[in-house]
Coordinates of C-alpha atoms in Angstrom, one line a residue:
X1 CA 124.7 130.9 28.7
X2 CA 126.5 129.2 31.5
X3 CA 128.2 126.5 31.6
X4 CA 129.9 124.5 34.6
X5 CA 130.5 120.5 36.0
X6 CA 129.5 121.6 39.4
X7 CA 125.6 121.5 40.7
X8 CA 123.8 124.1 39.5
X9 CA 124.3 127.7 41.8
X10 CA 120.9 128.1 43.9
X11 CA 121.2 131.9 42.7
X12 CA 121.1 131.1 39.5
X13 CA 118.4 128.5 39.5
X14 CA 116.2 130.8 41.9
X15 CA 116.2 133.6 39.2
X16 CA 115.4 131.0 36.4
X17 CA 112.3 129.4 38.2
X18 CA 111.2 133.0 39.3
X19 CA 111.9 134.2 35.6
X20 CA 109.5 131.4 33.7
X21 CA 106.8 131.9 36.6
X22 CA 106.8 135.7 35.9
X23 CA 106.7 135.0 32.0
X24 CA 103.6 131.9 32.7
X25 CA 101.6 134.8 34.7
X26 CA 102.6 137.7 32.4
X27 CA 100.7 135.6 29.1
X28 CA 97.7 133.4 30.7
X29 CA 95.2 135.7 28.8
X30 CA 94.7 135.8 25.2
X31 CA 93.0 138.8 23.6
X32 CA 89.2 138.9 23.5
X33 CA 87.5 139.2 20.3
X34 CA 85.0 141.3 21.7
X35 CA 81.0 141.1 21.1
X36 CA 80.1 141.0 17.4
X37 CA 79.0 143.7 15.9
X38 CA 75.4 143.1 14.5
X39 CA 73.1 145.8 12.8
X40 CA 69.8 144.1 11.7
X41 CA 67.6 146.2 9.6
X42 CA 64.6 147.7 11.8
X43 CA 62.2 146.8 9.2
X44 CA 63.7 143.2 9.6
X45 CA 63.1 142.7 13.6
X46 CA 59.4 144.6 13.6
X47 CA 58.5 141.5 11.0
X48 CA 59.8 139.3 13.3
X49 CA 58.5 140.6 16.3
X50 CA 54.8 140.5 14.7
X51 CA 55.5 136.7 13.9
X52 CA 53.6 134.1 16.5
X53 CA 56.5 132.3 19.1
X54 CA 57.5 129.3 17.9
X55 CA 60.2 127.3 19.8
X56 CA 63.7 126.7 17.7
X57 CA 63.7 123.9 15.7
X58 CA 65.3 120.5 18.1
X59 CA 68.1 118.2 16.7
X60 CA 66.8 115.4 14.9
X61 CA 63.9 117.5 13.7
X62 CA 62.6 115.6 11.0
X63 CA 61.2 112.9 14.2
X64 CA 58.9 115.0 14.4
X65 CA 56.9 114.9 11.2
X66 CA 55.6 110.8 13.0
X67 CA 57.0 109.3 9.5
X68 CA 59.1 105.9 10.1
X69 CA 60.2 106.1 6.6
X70 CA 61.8 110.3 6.8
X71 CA 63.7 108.8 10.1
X72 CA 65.0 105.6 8.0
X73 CA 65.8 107.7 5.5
X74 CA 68.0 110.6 6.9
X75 CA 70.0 108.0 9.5
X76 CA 71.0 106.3 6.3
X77 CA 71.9 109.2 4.4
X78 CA 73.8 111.1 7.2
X79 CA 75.6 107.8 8.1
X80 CA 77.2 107.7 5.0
X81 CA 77.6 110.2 3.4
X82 CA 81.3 111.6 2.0
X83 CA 80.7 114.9 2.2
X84 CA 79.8 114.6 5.8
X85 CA 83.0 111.8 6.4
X86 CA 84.9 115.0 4.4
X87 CA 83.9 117.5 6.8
X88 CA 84.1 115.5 9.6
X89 CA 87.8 114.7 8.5
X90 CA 88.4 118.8 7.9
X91 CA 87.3 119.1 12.0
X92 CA 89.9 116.7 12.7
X93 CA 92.6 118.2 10.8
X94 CA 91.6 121.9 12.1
X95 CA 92.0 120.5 15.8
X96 CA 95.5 118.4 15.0
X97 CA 96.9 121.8 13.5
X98 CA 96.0 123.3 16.8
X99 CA 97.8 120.8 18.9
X100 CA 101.1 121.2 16.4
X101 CA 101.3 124.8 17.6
X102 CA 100.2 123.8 21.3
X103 CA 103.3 121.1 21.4
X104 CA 105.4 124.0 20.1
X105 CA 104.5 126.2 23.1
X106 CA 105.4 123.6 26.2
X107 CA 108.4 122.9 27.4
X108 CA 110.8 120.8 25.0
X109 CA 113.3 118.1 26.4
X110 CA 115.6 116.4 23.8
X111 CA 118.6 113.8 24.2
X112 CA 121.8 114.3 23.1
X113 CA 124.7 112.2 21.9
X114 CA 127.8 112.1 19.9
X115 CA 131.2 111.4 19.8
X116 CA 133.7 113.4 17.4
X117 CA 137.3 113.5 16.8
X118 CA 138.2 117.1 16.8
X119 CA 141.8 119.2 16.5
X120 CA 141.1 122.3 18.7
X121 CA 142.6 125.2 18.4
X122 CA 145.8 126.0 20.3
X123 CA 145.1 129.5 20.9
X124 CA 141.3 128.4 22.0
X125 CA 140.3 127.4 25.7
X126 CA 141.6 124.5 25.7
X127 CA 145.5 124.2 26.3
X128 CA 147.8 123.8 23.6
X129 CA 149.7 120.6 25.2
X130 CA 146.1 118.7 24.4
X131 CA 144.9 120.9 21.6
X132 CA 147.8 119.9 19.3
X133 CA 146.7 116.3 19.0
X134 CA 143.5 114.5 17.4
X135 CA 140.6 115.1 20.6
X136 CA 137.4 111.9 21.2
X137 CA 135.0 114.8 22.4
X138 CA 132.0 112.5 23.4
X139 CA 128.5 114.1 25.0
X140 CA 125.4 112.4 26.3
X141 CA 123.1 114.5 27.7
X142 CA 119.4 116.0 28.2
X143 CA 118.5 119.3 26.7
X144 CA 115.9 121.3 27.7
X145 CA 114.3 124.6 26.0
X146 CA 111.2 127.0 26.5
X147 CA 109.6 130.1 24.6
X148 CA 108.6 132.0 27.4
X149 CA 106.0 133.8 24.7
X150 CA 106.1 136.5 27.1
X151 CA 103.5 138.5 24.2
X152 CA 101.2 135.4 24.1
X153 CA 102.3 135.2 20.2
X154 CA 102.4 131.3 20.9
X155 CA 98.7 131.3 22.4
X156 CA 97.1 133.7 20.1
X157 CA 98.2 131.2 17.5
X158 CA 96.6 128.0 19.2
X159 CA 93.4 130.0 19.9
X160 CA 93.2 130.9 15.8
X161 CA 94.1 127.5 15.1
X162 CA 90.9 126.2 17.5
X163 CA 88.8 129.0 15.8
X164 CA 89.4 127.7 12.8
X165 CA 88.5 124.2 14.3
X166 CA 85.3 125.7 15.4
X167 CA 83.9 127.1 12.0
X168 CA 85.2 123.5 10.8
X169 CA 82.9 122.1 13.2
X170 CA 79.7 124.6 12.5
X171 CA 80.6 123.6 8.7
X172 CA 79.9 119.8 9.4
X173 CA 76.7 120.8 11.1
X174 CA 75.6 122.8 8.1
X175 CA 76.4 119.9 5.5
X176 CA 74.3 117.4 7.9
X177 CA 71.6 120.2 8.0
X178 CA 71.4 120.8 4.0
X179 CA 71.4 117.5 3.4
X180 CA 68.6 116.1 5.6
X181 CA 66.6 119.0 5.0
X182 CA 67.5 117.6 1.0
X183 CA 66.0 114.3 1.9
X184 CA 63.1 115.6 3.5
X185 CA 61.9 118.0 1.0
X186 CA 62.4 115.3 -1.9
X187 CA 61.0 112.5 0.6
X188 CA 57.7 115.0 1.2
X189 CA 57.2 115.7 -2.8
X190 CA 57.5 111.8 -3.7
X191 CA 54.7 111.4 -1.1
X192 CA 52.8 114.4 -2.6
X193 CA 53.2 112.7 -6.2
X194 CA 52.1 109.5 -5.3
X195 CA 49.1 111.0 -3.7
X196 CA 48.5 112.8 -6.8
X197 CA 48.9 110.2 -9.3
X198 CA 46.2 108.3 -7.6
X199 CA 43.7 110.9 -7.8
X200 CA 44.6 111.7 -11.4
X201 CA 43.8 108.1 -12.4
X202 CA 40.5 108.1 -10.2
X203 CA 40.2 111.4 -12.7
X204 CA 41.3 109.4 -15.5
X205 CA 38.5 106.9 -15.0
X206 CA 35.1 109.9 -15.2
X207 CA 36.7 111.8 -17.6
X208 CA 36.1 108.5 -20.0
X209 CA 32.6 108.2 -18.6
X210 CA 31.6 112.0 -18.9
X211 CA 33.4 112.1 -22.4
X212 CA 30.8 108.8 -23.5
X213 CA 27.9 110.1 -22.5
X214 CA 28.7 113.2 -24.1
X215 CA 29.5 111.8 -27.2
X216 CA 26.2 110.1 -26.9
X217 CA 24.5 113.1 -26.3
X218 CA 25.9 114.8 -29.3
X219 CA 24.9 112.0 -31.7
X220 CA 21.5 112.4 -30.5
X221 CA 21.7 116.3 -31.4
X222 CA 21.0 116.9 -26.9
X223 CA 24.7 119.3 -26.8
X224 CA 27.0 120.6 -29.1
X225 CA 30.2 118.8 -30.8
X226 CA 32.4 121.1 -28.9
X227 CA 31.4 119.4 -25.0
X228 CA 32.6 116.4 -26.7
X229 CA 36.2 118.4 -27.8
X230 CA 36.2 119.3 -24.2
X231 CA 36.2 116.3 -22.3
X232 CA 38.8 114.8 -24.6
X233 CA 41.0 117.7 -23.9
X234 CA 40.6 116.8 -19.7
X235 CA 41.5 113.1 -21.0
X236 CA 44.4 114.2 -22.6
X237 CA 45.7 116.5 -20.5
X238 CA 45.1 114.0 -17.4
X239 CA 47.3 111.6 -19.1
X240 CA 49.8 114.0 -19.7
X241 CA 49.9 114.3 -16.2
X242 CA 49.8 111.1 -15.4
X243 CA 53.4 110.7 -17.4
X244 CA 55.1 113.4 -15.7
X245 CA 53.7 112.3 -11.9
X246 CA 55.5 108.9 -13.3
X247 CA 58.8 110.7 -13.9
X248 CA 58.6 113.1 -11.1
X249 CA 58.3 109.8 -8.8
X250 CA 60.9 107.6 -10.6
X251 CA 62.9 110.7 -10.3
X252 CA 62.3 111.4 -6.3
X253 CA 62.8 107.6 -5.8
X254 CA 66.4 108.0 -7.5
X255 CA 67.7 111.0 -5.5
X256 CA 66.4 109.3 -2.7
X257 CA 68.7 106.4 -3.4
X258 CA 71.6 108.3 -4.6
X259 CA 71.3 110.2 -0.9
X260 CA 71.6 107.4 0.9
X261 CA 73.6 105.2 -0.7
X262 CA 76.2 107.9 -1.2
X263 CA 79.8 107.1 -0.5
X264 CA 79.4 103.0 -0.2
X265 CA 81.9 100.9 -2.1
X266 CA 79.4 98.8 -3.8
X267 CA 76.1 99.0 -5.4
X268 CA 75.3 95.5 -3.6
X269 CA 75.9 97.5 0.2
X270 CA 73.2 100.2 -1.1
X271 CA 70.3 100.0 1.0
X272 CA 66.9 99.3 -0.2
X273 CA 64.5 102.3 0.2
X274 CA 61.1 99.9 0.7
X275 CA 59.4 102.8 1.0
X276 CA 55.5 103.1 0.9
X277 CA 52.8 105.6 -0.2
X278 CA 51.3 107.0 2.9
X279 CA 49.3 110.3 3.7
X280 CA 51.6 113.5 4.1
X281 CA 52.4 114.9 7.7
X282 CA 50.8 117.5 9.3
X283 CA 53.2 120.5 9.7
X284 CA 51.3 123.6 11.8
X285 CA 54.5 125.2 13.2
X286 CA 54.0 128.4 11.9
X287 CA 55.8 131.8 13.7
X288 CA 59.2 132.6 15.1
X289 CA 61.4 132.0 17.9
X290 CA 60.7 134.9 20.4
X291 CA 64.6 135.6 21.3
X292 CA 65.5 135.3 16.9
X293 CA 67.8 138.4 16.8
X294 CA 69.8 137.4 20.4
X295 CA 69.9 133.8 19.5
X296 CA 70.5 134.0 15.8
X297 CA 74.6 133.3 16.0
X298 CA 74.3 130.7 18.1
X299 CA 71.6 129.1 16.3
X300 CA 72.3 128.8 12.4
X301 CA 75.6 126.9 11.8
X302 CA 76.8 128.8 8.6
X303 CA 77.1 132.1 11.4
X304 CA 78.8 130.0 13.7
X305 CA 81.2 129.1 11.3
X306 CA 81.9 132.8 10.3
X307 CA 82.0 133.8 13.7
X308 CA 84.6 131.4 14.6
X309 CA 86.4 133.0 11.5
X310 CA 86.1 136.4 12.5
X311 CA 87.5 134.9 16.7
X312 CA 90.3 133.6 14.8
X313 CA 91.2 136.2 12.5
X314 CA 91.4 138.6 15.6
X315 CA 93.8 135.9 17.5
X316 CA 96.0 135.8 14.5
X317 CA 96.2 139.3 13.9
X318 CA 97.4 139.4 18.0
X319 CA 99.8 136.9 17.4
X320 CA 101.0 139.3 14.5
X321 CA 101.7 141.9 16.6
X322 CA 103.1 139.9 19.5
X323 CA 105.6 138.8 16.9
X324 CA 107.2 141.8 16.5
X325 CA 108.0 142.4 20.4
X326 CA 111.2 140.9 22.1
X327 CA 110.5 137.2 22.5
X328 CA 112.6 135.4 25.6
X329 CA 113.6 131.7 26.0
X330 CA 115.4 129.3 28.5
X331 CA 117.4 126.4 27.5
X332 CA 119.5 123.9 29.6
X333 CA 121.3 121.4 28.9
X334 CA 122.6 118.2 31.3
X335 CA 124.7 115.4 30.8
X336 CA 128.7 114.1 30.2
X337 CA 131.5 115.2 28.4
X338 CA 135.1 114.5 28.2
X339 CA 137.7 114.5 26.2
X340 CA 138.5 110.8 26.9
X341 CA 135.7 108.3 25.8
X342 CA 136.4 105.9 28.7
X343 CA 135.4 108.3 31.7
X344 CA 132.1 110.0 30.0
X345 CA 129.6 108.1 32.7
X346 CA 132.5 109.6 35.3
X347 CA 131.2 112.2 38.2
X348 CA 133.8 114.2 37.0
X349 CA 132.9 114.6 33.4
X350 CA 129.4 115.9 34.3
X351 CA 128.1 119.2 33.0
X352 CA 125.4 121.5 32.8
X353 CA 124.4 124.9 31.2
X354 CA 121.2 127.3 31.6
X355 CA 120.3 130.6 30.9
X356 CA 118.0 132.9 28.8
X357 CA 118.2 134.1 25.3
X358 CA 116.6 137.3 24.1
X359 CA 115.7 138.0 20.4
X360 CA 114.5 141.2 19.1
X361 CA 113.4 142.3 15.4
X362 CA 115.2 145.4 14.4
X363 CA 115.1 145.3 10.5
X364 CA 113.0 143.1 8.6
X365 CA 112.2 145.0 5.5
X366 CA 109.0 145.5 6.9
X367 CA 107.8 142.1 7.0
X368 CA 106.1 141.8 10.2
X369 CA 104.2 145.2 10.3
X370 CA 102.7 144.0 6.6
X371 CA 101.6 140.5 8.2
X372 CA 99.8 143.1 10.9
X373 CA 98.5 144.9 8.5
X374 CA 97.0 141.5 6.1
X375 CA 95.7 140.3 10.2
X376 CA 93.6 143.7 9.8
X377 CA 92.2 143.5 6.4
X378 CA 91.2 139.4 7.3
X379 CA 89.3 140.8 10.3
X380 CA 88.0 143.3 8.4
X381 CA 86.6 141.0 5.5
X382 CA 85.7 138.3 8.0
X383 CA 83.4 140.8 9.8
X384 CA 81.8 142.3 7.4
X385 CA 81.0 138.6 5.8
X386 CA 79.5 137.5 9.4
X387 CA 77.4 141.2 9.5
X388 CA 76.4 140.2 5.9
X389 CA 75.4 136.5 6.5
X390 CA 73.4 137.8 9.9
X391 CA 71.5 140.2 8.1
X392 CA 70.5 137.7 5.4
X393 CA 69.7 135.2 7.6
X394 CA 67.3 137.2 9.5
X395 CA 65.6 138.2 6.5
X396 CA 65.4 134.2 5.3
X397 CA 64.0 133.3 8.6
X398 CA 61.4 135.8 8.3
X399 CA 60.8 135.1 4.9
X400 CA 60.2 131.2 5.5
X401 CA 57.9 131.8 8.4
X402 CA 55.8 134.1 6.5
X403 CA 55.8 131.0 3.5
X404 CA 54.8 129.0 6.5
X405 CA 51.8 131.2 7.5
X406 CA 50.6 131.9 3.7
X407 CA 50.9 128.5 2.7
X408 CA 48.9 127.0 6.2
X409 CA 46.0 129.6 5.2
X410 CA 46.1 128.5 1.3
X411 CA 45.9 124.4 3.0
X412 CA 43.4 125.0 5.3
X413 CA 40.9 127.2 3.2
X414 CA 41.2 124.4 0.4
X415 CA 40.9 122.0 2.7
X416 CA 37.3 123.6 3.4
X417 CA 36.7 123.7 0.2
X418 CA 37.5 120.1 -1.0
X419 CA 35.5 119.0 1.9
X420 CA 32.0 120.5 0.8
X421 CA 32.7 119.3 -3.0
X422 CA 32.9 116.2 -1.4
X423 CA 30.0 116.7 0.3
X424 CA 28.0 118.0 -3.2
X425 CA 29.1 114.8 -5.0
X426 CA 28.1 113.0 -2.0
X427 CA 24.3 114.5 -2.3
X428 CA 24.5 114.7 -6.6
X429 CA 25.2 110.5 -5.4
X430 CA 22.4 110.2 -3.8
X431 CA 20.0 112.1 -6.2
X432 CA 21.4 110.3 -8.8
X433 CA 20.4 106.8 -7.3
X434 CA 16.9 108.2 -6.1
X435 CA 16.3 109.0 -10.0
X436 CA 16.5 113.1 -9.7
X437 CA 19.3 113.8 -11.5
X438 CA 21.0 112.1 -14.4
X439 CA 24.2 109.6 -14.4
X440 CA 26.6 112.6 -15.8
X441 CA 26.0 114.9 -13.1
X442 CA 27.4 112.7 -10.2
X443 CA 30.3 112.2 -12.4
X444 CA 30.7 115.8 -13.2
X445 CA 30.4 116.6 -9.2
X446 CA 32.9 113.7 -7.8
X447 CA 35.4 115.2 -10.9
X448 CA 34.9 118.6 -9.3
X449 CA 35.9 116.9 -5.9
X450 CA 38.6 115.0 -7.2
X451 CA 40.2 118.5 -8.8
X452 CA 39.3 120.4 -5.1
X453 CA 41.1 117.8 -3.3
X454 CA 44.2 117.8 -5.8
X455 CA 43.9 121.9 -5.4
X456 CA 44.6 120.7 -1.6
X457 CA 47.2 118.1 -1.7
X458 CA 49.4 120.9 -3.9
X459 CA 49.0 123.6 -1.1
X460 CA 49.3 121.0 1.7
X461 CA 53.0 119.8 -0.4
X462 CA 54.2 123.6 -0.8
X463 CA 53.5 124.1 3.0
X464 CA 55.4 121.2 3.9
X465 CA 58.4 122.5 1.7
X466 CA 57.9 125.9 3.5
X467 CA 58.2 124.1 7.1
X468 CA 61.7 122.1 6.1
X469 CA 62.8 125.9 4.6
X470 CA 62.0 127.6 7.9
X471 CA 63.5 124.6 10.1
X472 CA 66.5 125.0 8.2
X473 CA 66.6 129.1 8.4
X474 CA 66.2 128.2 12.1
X475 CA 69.5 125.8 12.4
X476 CA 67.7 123.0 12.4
X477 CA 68.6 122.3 16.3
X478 CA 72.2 123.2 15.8
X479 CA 73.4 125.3 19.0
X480 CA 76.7 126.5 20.2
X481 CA 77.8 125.3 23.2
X482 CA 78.2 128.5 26.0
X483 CA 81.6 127.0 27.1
X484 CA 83.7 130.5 26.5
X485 CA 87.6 130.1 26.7
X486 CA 89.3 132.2 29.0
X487 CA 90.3 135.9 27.8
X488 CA 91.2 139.0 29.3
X489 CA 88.3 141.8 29.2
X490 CA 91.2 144.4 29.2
X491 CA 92.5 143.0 26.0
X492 CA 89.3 143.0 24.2
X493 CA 89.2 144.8 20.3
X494 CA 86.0 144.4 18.0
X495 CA 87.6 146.6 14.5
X496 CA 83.4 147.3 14.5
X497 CA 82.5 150.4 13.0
X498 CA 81.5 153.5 15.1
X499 CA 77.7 153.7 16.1
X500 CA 77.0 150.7 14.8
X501 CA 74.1 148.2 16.8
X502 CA 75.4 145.4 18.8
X503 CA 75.2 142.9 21.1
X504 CA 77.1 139.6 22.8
X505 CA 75.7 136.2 22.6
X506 CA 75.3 134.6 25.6
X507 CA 78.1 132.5 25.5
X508 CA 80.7 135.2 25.9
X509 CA 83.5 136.2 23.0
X510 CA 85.2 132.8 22.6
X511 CA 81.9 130.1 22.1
X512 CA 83.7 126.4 21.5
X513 CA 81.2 123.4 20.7
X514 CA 81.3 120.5 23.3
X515 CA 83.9 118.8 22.6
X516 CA 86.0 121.0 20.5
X517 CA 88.7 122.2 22.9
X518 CA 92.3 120.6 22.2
X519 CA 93.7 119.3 24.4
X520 CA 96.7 120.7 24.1
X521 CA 95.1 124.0 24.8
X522 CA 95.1 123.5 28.7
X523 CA 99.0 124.1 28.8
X524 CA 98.8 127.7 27.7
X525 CA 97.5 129.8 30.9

């Protein structure tokens, strides 16, 4: 450190300036995590691959169902609802932490000023005809200092930090997902019960017919006691059904209102569901996204999130090991000071210092190489959760659009077949009215229709659940943005296992949603 009330030498400042642009050059680049390493199971991808293309689900899916009510419905839940407002709030935090360590890596100015009555010491620098009486050391001045972070220990602890922001953001995206696929699938089985109840009462209303004539045809000796016994068993049973399509719909209709009144401060702000029965939506988006495997990460917001984990559990583990290297600063200081209070703004009293100071760990009881060695063992766990969460997700997306397919062959065979019982109780109508058959029988055919179309409405309900559960295995329009932050290739290191299948998203190794980068993070390189 030097220290003089003279400008400062050019030689001096020359090597200072050519110093900090040396260390800025040295540590643009922060270290690449490197593709992730992905092994899918083969029998995983051929089931894929023999899947029809379907295109990935788009954001604000659930448009496209044509239901006024589903839209109503999930803009008021996802408006506000605390467990989004909580996640949102953890994305926030996660990007303020980042710019805490960004401040700490730019160049820091201060102010200084004090005043002090000191008794020097006579054998010190300062002569003993002034050091033997009571001193008024004043200051006022501006100090400067900068961590060179000629390592990138500085960086590779801002770009963890926005990792972390990252999987904060993928984990808001994945609460919005779950809950409007929520709404949706207790929205589609309220629809479904309403549908049902109605045709259990039309039900309701020739079981009593078919269970009078039958008791008059037992009294007059024409069938046995036990047809009788049998149609009041359908009554029964039909109004046992008719009590739990009345709880499963007072049931939906709560849930519904819980999910979107969630979070409001009082019961008088809820909003009113005024929802109506209406005919289910037709859902025919059977198959799979050609490009599944390749697009998979940047797709489905829970491996986003781990991703983003795994990125900033590499960055932290560099940092780590930057931390144990030589770490170089400047500081400067420029201002006043005298010994006598009245002459501190004087020319004369003005004063500077600069120069470098180098630190270097020698003994630390080991501290530093453990933190490298904890940096491992996070990449390692963080990894082999992401390889873990891929290879499930696969298997659930191929599992849902096989549902899908089933489920759309069950609805449209059943489909068929309520259509021609209609059709018989249609003709068995007419017969009846032209005087060929008897009263019964049209009653007997339009309950067999009624039962072929409720056989229907139950397969065309479970393939609407299956088309919410393979929109959501699909991301439900979340994507990753293919803004990549810069990184130096001849840094990159992956910890992935030897000989095991890989590949890069598109994106590159560093993928940051729209909108996520600090802003802090464009001072570092």
């Amino acid at each position: 450190m030097n220290r003089h009330s003279s400008p400062f030498p050019p030689r001096l400042l020359a090597a200072a300036v050519a110093l900090a642009g040396a260390a800025s050059l040295t540590g643009c680049a922060v270290v690449a995590p490197g593709p992730v390493p992905l092994a899918y199971a083969p029998e995983a991808l051929e089931q894929a691959a023999a899947q029809p293309a379907r295109p990935w689900p788009q954001a604000g899916w659930w448009h496209g169902y044509g239901d006024p009510q589903l839209d109503r419905l999930i803009d008021t839940a996802l408006a506000g609802n605390p467990s989004l407002e909580a996640a949102r709030a953890r994305v926030e935090q996660a990007r303020r932490q980042a710019d805490v360590l960004a401040g700490r890596d730019s160049l820091q100015v201060g102010a200084q000023a004090s005043t002090d009555r000191i008794k020097y010491s006579e054998t010190y620098i300062i002569p003993p005809a002034v050091a033997k009486n009571l001193q008024t050391d004043s200051l006022l001045a501006l100090s400067l200092s900068w961590d060179l972070d000629l390592w990138g220990r500085n960086r590779e602890a801002v770009a963890a930090r926005l990792g972390l922001a990252r999987a904060a953001e993928a984990d808001a995206h994945l609460a919005a997902l779950a809950l409007s696929s929520r709404v949706a699938a207790v929205y589609f089985d309220l629809l479904a019960a309403w549908q049902e109840q109605g045709l259990v009462e039309s039900r309701q209303g020739l079981v009593a017919d078919l269970s009078a004539a039958a008791g008059r045809r037992v009294a007059a000796g024409l069938s046995p006691a036990t047809e009788r016994l049998l149609r009041e068993t359908s009554q029964e049973q039909d109004a046992a059904r008719r009590a739990a399509l009345a709880a499963r719909i007072q049931t939906d209709l709560a849930v519904l209102a819980e999910l979107s009144a969630s979070g409001r401060p009082a019961a008088a702000d809820a909003p009113t569901l005024r929802l109506q029965p209406r005919p289910l939506p037709v859902a025919d988006r059977a198959g799979l996204p050609a490009d599944l495997s390749a697009e998979l990460l940047l797709r489905r917001p829970d491996l986003a999130a781990l991703e983003a984990r795994w990125q900033a559990a590499v960055h932290a583990k560099a940092s780590a090991r930057a931390d144990r290297l030589p770490q170089l600063s400047l500081s400067a200081l420029l201002g006043f000071q005298t010994l006598t209070f009245d002459k501190l703004l004087n020319g004369a009293s003005g004063t500077y210092s600069l120069g470098p100071a180098l630190s270097l760990p020698i003994l630390d009881g080991g501290a530093r190489a453990a933190t490298v060695a904890l940096r491992d063992a996070e990449i390692d766990e963080a990894l082999a959760t992401l390889r873990q969460g891929a290879a499930a997700a696969l298997r659930e997306a191929v599992s849902a659009a096989a549902s899908v397919a089933s489920e759309s062959q069950q609805s449209l065979a059943l489909a068929g077949a309520a259509a021609r019982q209609a059709e018989v109780a249609q003709r068995t109508e007419r017969r009846v009215a032209a005087g060929l058959d008897p009263a019964p029988a049209a009653w007997d055919a339009r309950y067999r229709a009624l039962q072929a179309e409720q056989e229907r409405l139950a397969a065309d309900t479970r393939r609407l659940a299956a088309d919410v559960a393979l929109v959501r295995a699909l991301g439900g329009g979340y994507r990753q943005s293919a803004e990549a932050a810069p990184v130096s290739p001849a840094t990159a290191t992956t910890n992935a296992p030897a000989g095991a299948s890989s590949f890069s998203s598109p994106a590159g190794s560093l993928i940051r949603p729209v909108g996520l980068a600090s802003p802090k993070e464009t001072n570092h390189g």
